[in-house]
PDB file of C-alpha atoms in Angstrom:
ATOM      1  CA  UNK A   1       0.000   0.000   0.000  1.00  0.00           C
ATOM      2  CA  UNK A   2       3.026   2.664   0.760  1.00  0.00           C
ATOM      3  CA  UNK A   3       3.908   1.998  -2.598  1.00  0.00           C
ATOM      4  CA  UNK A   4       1.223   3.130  -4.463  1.00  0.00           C
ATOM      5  CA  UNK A   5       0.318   5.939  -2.383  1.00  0.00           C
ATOM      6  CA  UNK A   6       3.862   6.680  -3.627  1.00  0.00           C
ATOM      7  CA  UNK A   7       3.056   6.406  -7.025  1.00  0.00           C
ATOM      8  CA  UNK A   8       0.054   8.912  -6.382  1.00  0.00           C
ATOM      9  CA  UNK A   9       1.841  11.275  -4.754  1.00  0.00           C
ATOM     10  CA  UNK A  10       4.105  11.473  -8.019  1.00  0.00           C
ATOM     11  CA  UNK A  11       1.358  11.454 -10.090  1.00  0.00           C
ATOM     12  CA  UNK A  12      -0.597  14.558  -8.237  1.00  0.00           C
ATOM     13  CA  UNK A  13       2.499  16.384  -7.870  1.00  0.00           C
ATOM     14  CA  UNK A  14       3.469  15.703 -12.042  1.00  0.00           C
ATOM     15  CA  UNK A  15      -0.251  17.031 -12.981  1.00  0.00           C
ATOM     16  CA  UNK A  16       0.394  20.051 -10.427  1.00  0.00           C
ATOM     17  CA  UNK A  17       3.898  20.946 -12.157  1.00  0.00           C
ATOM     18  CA  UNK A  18       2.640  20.619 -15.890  1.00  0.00           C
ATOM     19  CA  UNK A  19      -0.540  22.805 -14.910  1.00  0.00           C
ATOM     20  CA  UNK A  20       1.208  26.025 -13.374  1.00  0.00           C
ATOM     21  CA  UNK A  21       3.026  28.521 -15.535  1.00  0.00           C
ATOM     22  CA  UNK A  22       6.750  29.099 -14.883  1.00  0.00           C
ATOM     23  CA  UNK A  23       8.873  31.914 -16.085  1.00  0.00           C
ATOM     24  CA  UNK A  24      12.360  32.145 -16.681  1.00  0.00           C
ATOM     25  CA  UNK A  25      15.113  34.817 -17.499  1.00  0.00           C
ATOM     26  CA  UNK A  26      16.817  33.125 -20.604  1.00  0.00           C
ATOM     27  CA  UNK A  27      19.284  36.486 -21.457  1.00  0.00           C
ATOM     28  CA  UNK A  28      19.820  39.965 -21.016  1.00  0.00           C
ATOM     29  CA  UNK A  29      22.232  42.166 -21.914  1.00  0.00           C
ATOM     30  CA  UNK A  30      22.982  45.588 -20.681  1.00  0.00           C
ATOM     31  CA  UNK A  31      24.398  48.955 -22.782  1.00  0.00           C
ATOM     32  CA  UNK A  32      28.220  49.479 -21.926  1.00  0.00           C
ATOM     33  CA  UNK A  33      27.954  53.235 -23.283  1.00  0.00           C
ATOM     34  CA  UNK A  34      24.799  54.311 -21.170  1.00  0.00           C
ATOM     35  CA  UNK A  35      25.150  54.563 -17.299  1.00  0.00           C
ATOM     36  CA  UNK A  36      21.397  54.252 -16.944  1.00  0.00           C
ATOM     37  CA  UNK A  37      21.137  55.391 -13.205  1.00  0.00           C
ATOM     38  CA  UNK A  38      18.678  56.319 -11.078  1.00  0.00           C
ATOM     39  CA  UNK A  39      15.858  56.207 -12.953  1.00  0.00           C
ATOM     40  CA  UNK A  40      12.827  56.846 -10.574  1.00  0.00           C
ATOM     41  CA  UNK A  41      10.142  57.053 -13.476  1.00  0.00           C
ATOM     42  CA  UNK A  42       9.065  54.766 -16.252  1.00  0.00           C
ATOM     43  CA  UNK A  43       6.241  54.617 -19.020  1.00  0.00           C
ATOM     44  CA  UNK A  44       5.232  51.044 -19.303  1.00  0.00           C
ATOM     45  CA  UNK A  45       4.130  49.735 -22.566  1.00  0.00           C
ATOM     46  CA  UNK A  46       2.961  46.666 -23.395  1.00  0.00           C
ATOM     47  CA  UNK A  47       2.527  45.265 -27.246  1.00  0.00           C
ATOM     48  CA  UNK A  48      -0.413  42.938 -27.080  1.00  0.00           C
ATOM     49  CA  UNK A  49      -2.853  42.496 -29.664  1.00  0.00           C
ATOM     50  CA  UNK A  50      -5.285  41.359 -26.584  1.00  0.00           C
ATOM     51  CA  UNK A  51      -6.386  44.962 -24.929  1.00  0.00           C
ATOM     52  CA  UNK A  52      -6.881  42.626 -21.600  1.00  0.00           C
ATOM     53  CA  UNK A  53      -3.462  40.967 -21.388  1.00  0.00           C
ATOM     54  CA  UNK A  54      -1.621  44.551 -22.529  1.00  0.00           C
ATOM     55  CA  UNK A  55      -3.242  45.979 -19.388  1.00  0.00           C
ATOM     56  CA  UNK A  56      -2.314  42.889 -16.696  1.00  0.00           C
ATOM     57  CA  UNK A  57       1.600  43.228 -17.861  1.00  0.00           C
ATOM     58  CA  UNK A  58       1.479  46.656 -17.739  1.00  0.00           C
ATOM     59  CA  UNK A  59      -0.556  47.053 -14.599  1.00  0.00           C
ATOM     60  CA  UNK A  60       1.651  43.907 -12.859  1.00  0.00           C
ATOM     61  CA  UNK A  61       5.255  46.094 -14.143  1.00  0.00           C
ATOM     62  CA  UNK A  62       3.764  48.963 -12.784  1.00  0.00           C
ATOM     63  CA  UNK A  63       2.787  47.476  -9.074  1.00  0.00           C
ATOM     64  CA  UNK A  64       6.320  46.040  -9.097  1.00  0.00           C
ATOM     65  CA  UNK A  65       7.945  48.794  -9.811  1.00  0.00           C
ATOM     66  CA  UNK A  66       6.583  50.761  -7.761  1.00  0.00           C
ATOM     67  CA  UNK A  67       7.020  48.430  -4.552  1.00  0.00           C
ATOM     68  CA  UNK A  68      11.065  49.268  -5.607  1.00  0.00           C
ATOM     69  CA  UNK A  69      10.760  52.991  -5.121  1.00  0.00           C
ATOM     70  CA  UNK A  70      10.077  53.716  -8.714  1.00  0.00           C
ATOM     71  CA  UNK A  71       7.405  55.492  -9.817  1.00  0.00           C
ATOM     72  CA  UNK A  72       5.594  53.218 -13.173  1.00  0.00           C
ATOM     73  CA  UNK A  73       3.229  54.815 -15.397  1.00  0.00           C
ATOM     74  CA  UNK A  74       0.913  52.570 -17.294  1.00  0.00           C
ATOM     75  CA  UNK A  75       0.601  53.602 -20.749  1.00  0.00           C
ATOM     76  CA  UNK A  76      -3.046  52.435 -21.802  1.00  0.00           C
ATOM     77  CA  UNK A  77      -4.018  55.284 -18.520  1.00  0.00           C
ATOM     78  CA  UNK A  78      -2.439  57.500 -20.594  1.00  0.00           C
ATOM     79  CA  UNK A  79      -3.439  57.051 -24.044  1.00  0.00           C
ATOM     80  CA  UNK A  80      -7.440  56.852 -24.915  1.00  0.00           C
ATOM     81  CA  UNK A  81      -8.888  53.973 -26.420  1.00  0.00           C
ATOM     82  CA  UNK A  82      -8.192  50.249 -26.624  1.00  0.00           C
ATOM     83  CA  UNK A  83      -5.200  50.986 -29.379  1.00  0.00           C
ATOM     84  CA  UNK A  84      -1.688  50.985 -29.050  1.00  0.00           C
ATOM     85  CA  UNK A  85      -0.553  54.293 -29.803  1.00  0.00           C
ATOM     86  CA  UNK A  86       1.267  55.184 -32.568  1.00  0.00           C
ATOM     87  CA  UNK A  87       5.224  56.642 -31.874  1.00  0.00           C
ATOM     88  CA  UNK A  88       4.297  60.058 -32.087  1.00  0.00           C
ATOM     89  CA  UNK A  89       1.465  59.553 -29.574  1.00  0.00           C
ATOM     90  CA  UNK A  90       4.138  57.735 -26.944  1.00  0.00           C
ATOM     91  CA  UNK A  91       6.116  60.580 -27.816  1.00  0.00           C
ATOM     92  CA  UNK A  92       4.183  62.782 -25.874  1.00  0.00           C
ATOM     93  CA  UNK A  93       3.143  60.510 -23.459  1.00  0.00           C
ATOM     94  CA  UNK A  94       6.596  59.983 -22.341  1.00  0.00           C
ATOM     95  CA  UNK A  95       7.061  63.877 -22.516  1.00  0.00           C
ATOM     96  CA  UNK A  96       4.263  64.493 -20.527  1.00  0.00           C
ATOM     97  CA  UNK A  97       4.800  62.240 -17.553  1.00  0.00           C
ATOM     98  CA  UNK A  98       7.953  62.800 -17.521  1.00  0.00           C
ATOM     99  CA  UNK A  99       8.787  59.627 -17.467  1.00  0.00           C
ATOM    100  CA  UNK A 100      13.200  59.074 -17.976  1.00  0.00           C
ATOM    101  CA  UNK A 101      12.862  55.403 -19.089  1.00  0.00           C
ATOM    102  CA  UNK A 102      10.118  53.576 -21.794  1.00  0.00           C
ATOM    103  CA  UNK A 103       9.778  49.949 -20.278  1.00  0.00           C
ATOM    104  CA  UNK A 104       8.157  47.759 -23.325  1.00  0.00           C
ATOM    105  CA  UNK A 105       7.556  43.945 -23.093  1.00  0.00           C
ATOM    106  CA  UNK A 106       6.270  42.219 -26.132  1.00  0.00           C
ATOM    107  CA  UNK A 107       5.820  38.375 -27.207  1.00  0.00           C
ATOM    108  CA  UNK A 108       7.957  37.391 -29.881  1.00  0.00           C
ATOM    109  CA  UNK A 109       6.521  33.725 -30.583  1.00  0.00           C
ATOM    110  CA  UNK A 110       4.847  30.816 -29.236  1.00  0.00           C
ATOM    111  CA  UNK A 111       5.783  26.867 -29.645  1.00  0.00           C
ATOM    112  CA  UNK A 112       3.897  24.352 -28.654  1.00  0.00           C
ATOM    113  CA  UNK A 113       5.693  21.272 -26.819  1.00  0.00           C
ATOM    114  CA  UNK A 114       5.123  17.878 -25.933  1.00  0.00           C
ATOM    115  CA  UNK A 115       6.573  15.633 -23.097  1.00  0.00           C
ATOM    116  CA  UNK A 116       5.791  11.818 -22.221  1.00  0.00           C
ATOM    117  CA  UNK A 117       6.490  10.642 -18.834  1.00  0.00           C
ATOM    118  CA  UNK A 118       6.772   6.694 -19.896  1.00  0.00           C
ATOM    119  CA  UNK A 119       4.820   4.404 -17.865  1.00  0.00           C
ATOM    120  CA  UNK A 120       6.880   2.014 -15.350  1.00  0.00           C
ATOM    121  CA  UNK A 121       6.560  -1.622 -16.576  1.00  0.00           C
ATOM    122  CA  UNK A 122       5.335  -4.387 -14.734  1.00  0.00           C
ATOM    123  CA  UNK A 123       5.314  -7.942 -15.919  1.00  0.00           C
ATOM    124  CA  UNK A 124       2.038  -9.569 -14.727  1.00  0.00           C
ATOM    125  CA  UNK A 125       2.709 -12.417 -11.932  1.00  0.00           C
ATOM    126  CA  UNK A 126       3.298 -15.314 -12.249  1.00  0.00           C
ATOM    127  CA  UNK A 127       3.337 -14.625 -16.010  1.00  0.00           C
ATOM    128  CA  UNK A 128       1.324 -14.013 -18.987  1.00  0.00           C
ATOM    129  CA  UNK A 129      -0.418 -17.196 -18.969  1.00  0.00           C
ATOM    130  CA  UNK A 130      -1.644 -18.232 -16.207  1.00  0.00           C
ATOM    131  CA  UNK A 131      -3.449 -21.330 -15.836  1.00  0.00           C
ATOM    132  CA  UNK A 132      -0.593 -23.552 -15.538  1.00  0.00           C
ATOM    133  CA  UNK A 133       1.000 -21.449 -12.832  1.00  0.00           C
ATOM    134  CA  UNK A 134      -2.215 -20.713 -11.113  1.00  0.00           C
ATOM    135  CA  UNK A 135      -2.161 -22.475  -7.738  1.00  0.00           C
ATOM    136  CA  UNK A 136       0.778 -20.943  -7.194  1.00  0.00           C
ATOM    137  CA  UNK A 137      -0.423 -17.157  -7.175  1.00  0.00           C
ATOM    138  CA  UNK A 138      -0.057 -15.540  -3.566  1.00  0.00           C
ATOM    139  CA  UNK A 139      -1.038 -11.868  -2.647  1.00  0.00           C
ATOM    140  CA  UNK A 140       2.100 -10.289  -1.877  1.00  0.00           C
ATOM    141  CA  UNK A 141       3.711 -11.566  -5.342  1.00  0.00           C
ATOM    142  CA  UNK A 142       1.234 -10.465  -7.514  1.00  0.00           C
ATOM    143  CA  UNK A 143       1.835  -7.252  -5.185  1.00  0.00           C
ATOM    144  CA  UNK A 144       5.034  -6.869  -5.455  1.00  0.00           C
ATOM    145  CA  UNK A 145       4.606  -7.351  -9.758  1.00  0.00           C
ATOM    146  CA  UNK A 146       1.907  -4.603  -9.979  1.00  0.00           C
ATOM    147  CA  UNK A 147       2.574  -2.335  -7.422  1.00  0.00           C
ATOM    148  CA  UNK A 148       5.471  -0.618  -9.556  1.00  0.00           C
ATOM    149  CA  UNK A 149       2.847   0.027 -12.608  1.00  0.00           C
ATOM    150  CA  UNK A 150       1.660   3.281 -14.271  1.00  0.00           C
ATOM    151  CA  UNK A 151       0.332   4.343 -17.312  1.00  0.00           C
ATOM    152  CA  UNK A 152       2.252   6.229 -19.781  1.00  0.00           C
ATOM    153  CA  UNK A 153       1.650  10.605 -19.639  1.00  0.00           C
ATOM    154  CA  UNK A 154       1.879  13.120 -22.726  1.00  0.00           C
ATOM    155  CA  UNK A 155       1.685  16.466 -21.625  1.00  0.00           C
ATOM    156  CA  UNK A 156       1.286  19.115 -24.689  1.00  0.00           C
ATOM    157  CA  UNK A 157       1.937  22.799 -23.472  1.00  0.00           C
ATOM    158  CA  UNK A 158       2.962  26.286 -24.762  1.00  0.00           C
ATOM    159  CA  UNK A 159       5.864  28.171 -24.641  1.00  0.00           C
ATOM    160  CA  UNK A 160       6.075  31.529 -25.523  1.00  0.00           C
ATOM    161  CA  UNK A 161       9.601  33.653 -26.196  1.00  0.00           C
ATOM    162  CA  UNK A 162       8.998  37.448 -24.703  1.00  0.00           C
ATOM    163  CA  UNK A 163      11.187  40.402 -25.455  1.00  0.00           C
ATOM    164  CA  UNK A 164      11.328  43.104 -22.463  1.00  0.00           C
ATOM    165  CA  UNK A 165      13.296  46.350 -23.287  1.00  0.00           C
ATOM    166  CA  UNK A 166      13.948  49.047 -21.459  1.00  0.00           C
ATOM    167  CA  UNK A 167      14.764  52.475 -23.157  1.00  0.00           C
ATOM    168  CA  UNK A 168      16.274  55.537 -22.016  1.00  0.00           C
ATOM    169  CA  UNK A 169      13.820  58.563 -22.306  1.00  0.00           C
ATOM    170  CA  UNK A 170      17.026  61.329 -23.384  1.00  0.00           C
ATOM    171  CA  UNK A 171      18.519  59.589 -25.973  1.00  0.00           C
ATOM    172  CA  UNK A 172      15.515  56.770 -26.919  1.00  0.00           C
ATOM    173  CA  UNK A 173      19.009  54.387 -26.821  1.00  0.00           C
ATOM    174  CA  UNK A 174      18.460  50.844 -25.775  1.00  0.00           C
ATOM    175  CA  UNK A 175      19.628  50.406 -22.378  1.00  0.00           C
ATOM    176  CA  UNK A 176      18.692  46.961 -20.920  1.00  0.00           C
ATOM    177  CA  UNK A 177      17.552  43.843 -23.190  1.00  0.00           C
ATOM    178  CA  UNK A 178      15.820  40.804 -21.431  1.00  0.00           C
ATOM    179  CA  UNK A 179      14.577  37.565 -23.242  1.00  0.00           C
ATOM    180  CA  UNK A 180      11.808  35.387 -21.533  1.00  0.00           C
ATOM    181  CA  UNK A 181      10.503  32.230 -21.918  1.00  0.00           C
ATOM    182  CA  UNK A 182       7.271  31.360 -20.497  1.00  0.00           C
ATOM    183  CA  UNK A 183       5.015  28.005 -19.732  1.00  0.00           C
ATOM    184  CA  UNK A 184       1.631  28.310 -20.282  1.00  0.00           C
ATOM    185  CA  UNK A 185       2.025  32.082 -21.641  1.00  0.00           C
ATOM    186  CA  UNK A 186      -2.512  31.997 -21.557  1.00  0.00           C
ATOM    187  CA  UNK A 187      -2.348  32.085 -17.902  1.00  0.00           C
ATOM    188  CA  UNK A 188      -1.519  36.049 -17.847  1.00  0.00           C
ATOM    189  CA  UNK A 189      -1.991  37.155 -14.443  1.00  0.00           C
ATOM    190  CA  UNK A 190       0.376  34.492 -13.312  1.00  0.00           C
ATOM    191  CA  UNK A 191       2.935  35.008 -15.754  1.00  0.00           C
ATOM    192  CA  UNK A 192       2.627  38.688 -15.539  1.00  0.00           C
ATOM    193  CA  UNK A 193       3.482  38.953 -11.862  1.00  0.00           C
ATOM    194  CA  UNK A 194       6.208  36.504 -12.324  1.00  0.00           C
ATOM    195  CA  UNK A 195       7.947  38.420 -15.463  1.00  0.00           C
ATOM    196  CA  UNK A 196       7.645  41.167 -13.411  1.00  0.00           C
ATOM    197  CA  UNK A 197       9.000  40.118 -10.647  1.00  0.00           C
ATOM    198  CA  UNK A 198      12.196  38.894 -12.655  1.00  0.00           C
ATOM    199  CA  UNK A 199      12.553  41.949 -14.678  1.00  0.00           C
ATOM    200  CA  UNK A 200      12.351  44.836 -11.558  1.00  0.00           C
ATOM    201  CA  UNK A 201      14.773  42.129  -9.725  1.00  0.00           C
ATOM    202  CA  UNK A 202      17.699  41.968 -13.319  1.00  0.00           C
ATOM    203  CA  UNK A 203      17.348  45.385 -13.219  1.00  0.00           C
ATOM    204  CA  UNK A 204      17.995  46.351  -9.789  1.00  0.00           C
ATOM    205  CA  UNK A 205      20.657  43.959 -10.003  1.00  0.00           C
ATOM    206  CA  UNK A 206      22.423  45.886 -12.986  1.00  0.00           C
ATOM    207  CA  UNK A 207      21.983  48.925 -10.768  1.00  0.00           C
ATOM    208  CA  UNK A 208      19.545  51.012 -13.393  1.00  0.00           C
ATOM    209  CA  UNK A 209      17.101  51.114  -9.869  1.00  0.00           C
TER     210      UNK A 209
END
């Protein structure tokens, strides 16, 4: 019995791990000729063609941020209607909150992926054909045979690539590149407070904060 509440335990835990999304910082890279420091206030943009999942990685980059000390501006509060704005438009958005940094964070592409957790095999006791060994089955043999078996598990998922960038304000230079990947990239809120959480933490870490 401790051995297949063993095997359930694995299994629960494998269907937990395949359903929650999981972020992680593949890359970044960081301007040499730009110091990039103390930047207290950033326009957040986020290129989505979903209205709802622009405003959840811009809203989740902007809570972030600002639990760091820096102030984050979200740009669909400052630019009417559903639309991204066009550059002119950001332009003056920038200009107008005074914002010294453009933050922008943008999926570049989606795979889809496919894992199989083979099944352990078991070879049925005594054997495959039984009759002739029957009289000899016992309990904890065919116990023993079985115990170890599962079936076979093909998880499909999605992983999408995401570009964040963050731009100085002055000179519109690129300052810090990061690349993303991300599991389960339809489960927004979750990946947006975890891309967030990675991005305010590189960049703190590269001393633009």
């Amino acid at each position: 019995m401790r051995n297949l509440f063993r095997i359930a335990v694995f299994i629960c835990l494998t269907a937990m791990l395949c359903s929650c999304a999981s972020v992680s910082m593949v890359d970044t890279w960081r301007n040499p000729s730009l110091r990039g420091e103390g930047i207290r206030k950033v326009l957040v943009v986020g290129f989505s063609p979903k209205q709802s999942s622009r405003v959840v990685y811009e809203d989740t980059l902007v809570s972030e941020l600002s639990s760091h000390g820096v102030e984050g501006v979200a740009s669909y509060s400052v630019n009417q209607g559903n639309a991204l704005p066009d550059w002119y438009a950001l332009d003056r958005a920038v200009r107008r909150v005074g914002a010294q940094a453009v933050l922008t964070v943008q999926t570049i592409k989606v795979e889809r992926q496919t894992t199989v957790q083979p099944s352990a095999v078991a070879t049925p006791y005594p054997g495959y054909w039984y009759p002739p060994a029957f009289p000899d089955w016992d309990f904890p043999g065919y116990y023993r045979s079985m115990a170890a078996y599962g079936p076979t598990y093909v998880t499909t998922y999605d992983i999408a690539t995401m570009q964040v960038n963050l731009f100085d304000a002055r000179s519109d230079k690129l300052l810090w590149a990061g690349t993303i990947e991300a599991t389960e990239p339809e489960k927004v809120t979750r990946v947006g407070k975890e891309l967030a959480s990675k991005v305010v933490k590189a960049l703190r870490k590269e001393g633009v904060f």
